[in-house]
CSV table of C-alpha atoms and ligand atoms in Angstrom, one decimal:
chain,number,residue,atom,x,y,z
A,1,MET,CA,0.0,0.0,0.0
A,2,GLU,CA,1.3,3.5,-0.9
A,3,LEU,CA,2.2,5.7,2.1
A,4,MET,CA,-0.4,8.4,1.6
A,5,GLU,CA,-3.1,5.8,1.0
A,6,ALA,CA,-2.2,4.2,4.4
A,7,ILE,CA,-2.2,7.5,6.1
A,8,LYS,CA,-5.5,8.6,4.7
A,9,GLY,CA,-7.1,5.1,5.0
A,10,ARG,CA,-6.2,4.3,8.6
A,11,ARG,CA,-9.1,4.5,11.1
A,12,SER,CA,-9.4,3.8,14.8
A,13,ILE,CA,-10.9,0.4,14.9
A,14,ARG,CA,-13.1,-0.6,17.9
A,15,ASN,CA,-14.9,-3.7,16.5
A,16,TYR,CA,-12.8,-6.8,15.7
A,17,THR,CA,-13.1,-10.4,14.7
A,18,SER,CA,-11.4,-13.0,16.8
A,19,LYS,CA,-9.2,-14.1,13.9
A,20,ALA,CA,-5.6,-14.9,15.1
A,21,VAL,CA,-2.7,-12.7,14.2
A,22,GLU,CA,0.2,-14.7,12.8
A,23,ASP,CA,3.7,-14.2,14.4
A,24,LYS,CA,5.2,-13.1,11.1
A,25,THR,CA,2.6,-10.4,10.7
A,26,LEU,CA,3.1,-9.3,14.3
A,27,ASN,CA,6.8,-9.1,13.9
A,28,THR,CA,6.5,-7.0,10.7
A,29,ILE,CA,4.3,-4.5,12.7
A,30,LEU,CA,6.8,-4.5,15.6
A,31,GLU,CA,9.7,-4.0,13.2
A,32,ALA,CA,8.0,-0.9,11.9
A,33,ALA,CA,7.9,0.5,15.4
A,34,ARG,CA,11.5,-0.4,16.0
A,35,GLN,CA,12.5,1.7,12.9
A,36,ALA,CA,11.0,4.9,14.2
A,37,PRO,CA,13.3,7.8,14.8
A,38,SER,CA,14.1,8.8,18.4
A,39,TRP,CA,15.8,11.5,20.3
A,40,ALA,CA,19.6,11.2,19.6
A,41,ASN,CA,18.7,7.6,18.7
A,42,THR,CA,18.3,6.8,22.4
A,43,GLN,CA,15.4,4.4,21.6
A,44,CYS,CA,13.5,4.8,24.9
A,45,CYS,CA,10.5,2.7,23.6
A,46,ARG,CA,9.6,-0.8,24.9
A,47,PHE,CA,6.6,-2.8,23.7
A,48,ILE,CA,4.8,-5.5,25.6
A,49,VAL,CA,2.8,-7.9,23.5
A,50,VAL,CA,-0.1,-9.3,25.5
A,51,ARG,CA,-1.8,-12.4,24.1
A,52,ASP,CA,-3.1,-13.8,27.4
A,53,SER,CA,-6.9,-13.2,27.6
A,54,GLN,CA,-6.9,-12.7,31.4
A,55,LEU,CA,-4.2,-10.1,31.1
A,56,ARG,CA,-6.0,-8.4,28.2
A,57,ASN,CA,-9.2,-8.2,30.3
A,58,LYS,CA,-7.2,-6.7,33.2
A,59,LEU,CA,-5.8,-4.1,30.8
A,60,ALA,CA,-9.3,-3.2,29.6
A,61,ASP,CA,-10.4,-2.9,33.3
A,62,THR,CA,-8.0,0.0,33.8
A,63,ALA,CA,-9.7,2.1,31.1
A,64,ILE,CA,-11.0,5.5,31.9
A,65,GLU,CA,-14.2,6.7,30.0
A,66,THR,CA,-13.6,9.4,27.5
A,67,VAL,CA,-17.3,10.3,27.3
A,68,LYS,CA,-18.9,10.3,30.8
A,69,GLY,CA,-21.1,7.3,31.3
A,70,LYS,CA,-19.9,5.5,28.2
A,71,PRO,CA,-17.3,2.7,28.1
A,72,ASN,CA,-14.0,3.4,26.5
A,73,ARG,CA,-14.7,1.4,23.3
A,74,GLY,CA,-11.1,1.3,22.2
A,75,ALA,CA,-10.0,-0.3,25.5
A,76,GLU,CA,-13.0,-2.6,25.5
A,77,ALA,CA,-11.8,-4.0,22.2
A,78,MET,CA,-8.7,-5.5,23.9
A,79,ARG,CA,-11.0,-8.1,25.4
A,80,ILE,CA,-11.8,-9.4,21.9
A,81,THR,CA,-8.6,-9.1,19.9
A,82,PRO,CA,-6.0,-11.8,20.0
A,83,VAL,CA,-3.3,-9.3,20.8
A,84,ALA,CA,-2.9,-6.1,22.7
A,85,ILE,CA,0.3,-4.0,22.5
A,86,VAL,CA,1.4,-1.8,25.4
A,87,ALA,CA,3.9,0.9,24.7
A,88,CYS,CA,6.3,1.9,27.5
A,89,ALA,CA,9.2,4.3,27.7
A,90,GLU,CA,12.4,4.4,29.6
A,91,MET,CA,12.5,7.8,31.4
A,92,ARG,CA,15.3,10.4,31.2
A,93,LYS,CA,16.6,9.3,27.8
A,94,ALA,CA,14.6,11.2,25.2
A,95,GLY,CA,15.4,14.9,25.6
A,96,TYR,CA,18.3,14.4,27.9
A,97,TYR,CA,22.0,15.1,27.5
A,98,MET,CA,23.7,11.9,26.7
A,99,LYS,CA,26.3,11.9,29.4
A,100,GLU,CA,25.4,11.9,33.1
A,101,PRO,CA,24.9,14.1,35.1
A,102,GLY,CA,22.8,15.4,32.2
A,103,GLY,CA,19.6,17.2,32.8
A,104,PRO,CA,16.9,17.9,30.2
A,105,VAL,CA,18.2,19.7,27.1
A,106,THR,CA,15.0,21.7,26.5
A,107,ASP,CA,12.2,23.4,28.4
A,108,LYS,CA,10.0,20.4,27.6
A,109,GLY,CA,11.8,18.0,29.9
A,110,ASP,CA,11.4,14.4,28.9
A,111,TRP,CA,10.5,13.8,25.2
A,112,TYR,CA,9.4,10.2,25.8
A,113,MET,CA,5.8,10.8,24.8
A,114,TYR,CA,7.0,12.1,21.4
A,115,ASP,CA,9.2,9.1,20.8
A,116,VAL,CA,6.5,6.7,21.7
A,117,ALA,CA,4.0,8.5,19.5
A,118,LEU,CA,6.4,8.2,16.5
A,119,ALA,CA,6.8,4.5,17.1
A,120,MET,CA,3.1,4.0,17.5
A,121,GLN,CA,2.3,5.9,14.4
A,122,ASN,CA,4.7,3.5,12.4
A,123,LEU,CA,3.0,0.5,14.1
A,124,THR,CA,-0.6,1.6,13.5
A,125,LEU,CA,0.1,2.6,9.8
A,126,THR,CA,1.9,-0.7,9.1
A,127,ALA,CA,-0.9,-2.7,10.8
A,128,HIS,CA,-3.4,-0.9,8.6
A,129,ALA,CA,-1.4,-1.5,5.4
A,130,MET,CA,-1.4,-5.2,6.3
A,131,GLY,CA,-5.2,-5.3,6.7
A,132,LEU,CA,-5.2,-5.2,10.5
A,133,GLY,CA,-6.8,-2.7,12.9
A,134,THR,CA,-5.6,-0.7,15.9
A,135,VAL,CA,-6.7,2.2,18.0
A,136,HIS,CA,-4.5,4.4,20.1
A,137,ILE,CA,-5.6,4.1,23.7
A,138,GLY,CA,-4.5,6.9,26.1
A,139,ALA,CA,-7.4,7.0,28.6
A,140,PHE,CA,-6.4,4.4,31.2
A,141,ASP,CA,-4.7,4.1,34.5
A,142,ALA,CA,-1.0,3.7,33.5
A,143,ILE,CA,0.1,2.9,37.1
A,144,LYS,CA,-2.3,0.0,37.3
A,145,VAL,CA,-1.1,-1.3,33.9
A,146,ALA,CA,2.5,-1.1,35.0
A,147,GLU,CA,1.6,-3.2,38.1
A,148,ILE,CA,-0.3,-5.8,36.0
A,149,LEU,CA,2.6,-6.2,33.5
A,150,GLY,CA,5.5,-5.8,35.9
A,151,VAL,CA,6.9,-2.6,34.3
A,152,PRO,CA,10.0,-1.6,36.4
A,153,GLU,CA,10.9,1.7,38.1
A,154,GLY,CA,12.3,4.2,35.6
A,155,PHE,CA,9.8,3.2,32.9
A,156,ALA,CA,6.4,4.7,32.1
A,157,VAL,CA,3.5,3.0,30.4
A,158,VAL,CA,2.3,5.4,27.7
A,159,ALA,CA,-0.3,3.9,25.4
A,160,MET,CA,-1.9,0.7,24.4
A,161,THR,CA,-3.7,-0.7,21.3
A,162,PRO,CA,-5.7,-3.8,20.5
A,163,LEU,CA,-4.4,-5.5,17.4
A,164,GLY,CA,-6.6,-7.7,15.3
A,165,TYR,CA,-8.7,-8.0,12.1
A,166,PRO,CA,-11.3,-5.2,11.7
A,167,ASP,CA,-15.0,-6.1,11.9
A,168,GLU,CA,-16.0,-2.6,10.8
A,169,ALA,CA,-15.0,0.1,8.3
A,170,PRO,CA,-15.6,3.4,10.0
A,171,ASN,CA,-16.0,6.6,8.0
A,172,PRO,CA,-13.2,9.1,8.3
A,173,ARG,CA,-13.5,11.5,11.2
A,174,PRO,CA,-13.4,15.2,10.1
A,175,ARG,CA,-10.1,17.1,10.1
A,176,LYS,CA,-9.5,20.8,10.2
A,177,GLU,CA,-8.7,22.4,6.8
A,178,LEU,CA,-5.1,22.9,6.0
A,179,ASN,CA,-5.6,26.7,6.2
A,180,GLU,CA,-6.7,26.4,9.8
A,181,ILE,CA,-3.5,24.6,10.9
A,182,VAL,CA,-0.8,25.8,8.6
A,183,PHE,CA,0.6,29.3,8.8
A,184,TYR,CA,3.2,31.0,6.7
A,185,ASP,CA,6.2,33.0,8.1
A,186,LYS,CA,4.3,33.9,11.3
A,187,PHE,CA,1.7,32.2,13.6
A,188,GLY,CA,-1.6,33.1,12.0
A,189,GLY,CA,0.1,34.2,8.8
A,190,GLU,CA,-1.5,33.4,5.5
A,191,GLN,CA,0.1,32.2,2.3
A,192,GLY,CA,1.1,35.3,0.2
B,1,FMN,C1,-3.1,10.0,22.1
B,1,FMN,C2,-4.5,9.4,21.7
B,1,FMN,C3,-5.2,8.8,22.7
B,1,FMN,C4,-6.4,8.1,22.4
B,1,FMN,N1,-7.2,7.5,23.3
B,1,FMN,C5,-8.3,6.8,23.0
B,1,FMN,C6,-9.0,6.0,24.0
B,1,FMN,O1,-8.6,6.0,25.1
B,1,FMN,N2,-10.1,5.3,23.6
B,1,FMN,C7,-10.5,5.3,22.3
B,1,FMN,O2,-11.5,4.6,22.0
B,1,FMN,N3,-9.9,6.1,21.3
B,1,FMN,C8,-8.8,6.8,21.6
B,1,FMN,N4,-8.1,7.5,20.7
B,1,FMN,C9,-8.5,7.5,19.3
B,1,FMN,C10,-9.1,8.9,18.8
B,1,FMN,O3,-10.4,9.1,19.3
B,1,FMN,C11,-9.1,8.9,17.3
B,1,FMN,O4,-7.8,8.7,16.8
B,1,FMN,C12,-9.7,10.2,16.7
B,1,FMN,O5,-11.1,10.3,17.0
B,1,FMN,C13,-9.6,10.2,15.2
B,1,FMN,O6,-10.2,9.1,14.6
B,1,FMN,P1,-9.3,8.2,13.6
B,1,FMN,O7,-8.2,7.6,14.4
B,1,FMN,O8,-10.3,7.1,13.1
B,1,FMN,O9,-8.8,9.0,12.5
B,1,FMN,C14,-6.9,8.2,21.0
B,1,FMN,C15,-6.1,8.7,20.0
B,1,FMN,C16,-4.9,9.3,20.4
B,1,FMN,C17,-4.0,9.9,19.3
């Protein structure tokens, strides 16, 4: 699949079949995440592949509703899909001077969220290009997930996704027009 086709065609998938995901397919998707760029190539990202259904249910139990009174449908999907992927990051790597005692290089502190997002974007686009579905899940109790999966001190759980074969083909969500988000020369500046 051509890159722009994958970018435009990917959707958040919240309904899945229970069809198995082959190891080879899974490895290709994880390899895409591995190839993502990172701060000074520090590669803070770690991925936990969760196949066990009891664990997947426990992960779903940590979800926080994004609309009050409604279940977090992305997180609920992890009860169905054969695989869930949990993205973690080693802290104090991205955005830090490389030699200790090095503090953060910029006013943003730790750039781990940025690095994980880049890797997850590679992962979700590759999954889509291979006919699989994903949905970024951010609304959950990351501390509880760290406990469930034995994530050690110094690492943060950032995001999760179910991974499986879609049982829906959602319409694209609306996006702002380019002229609402792109400026020229100055914030708010229009193309001359
Ligand atoms: C950082 C982040 C966190 C998200 N968290 C959730 C979530 O907890 N549950 C969920 O169902 N969808 C979640 N989403 C999916 C968004 O709702 C979805 O990407 C957005 O509505 C656009 O739809 P699309 O992905 O189909 O283009 C999240 C997306 C991002 C980027």
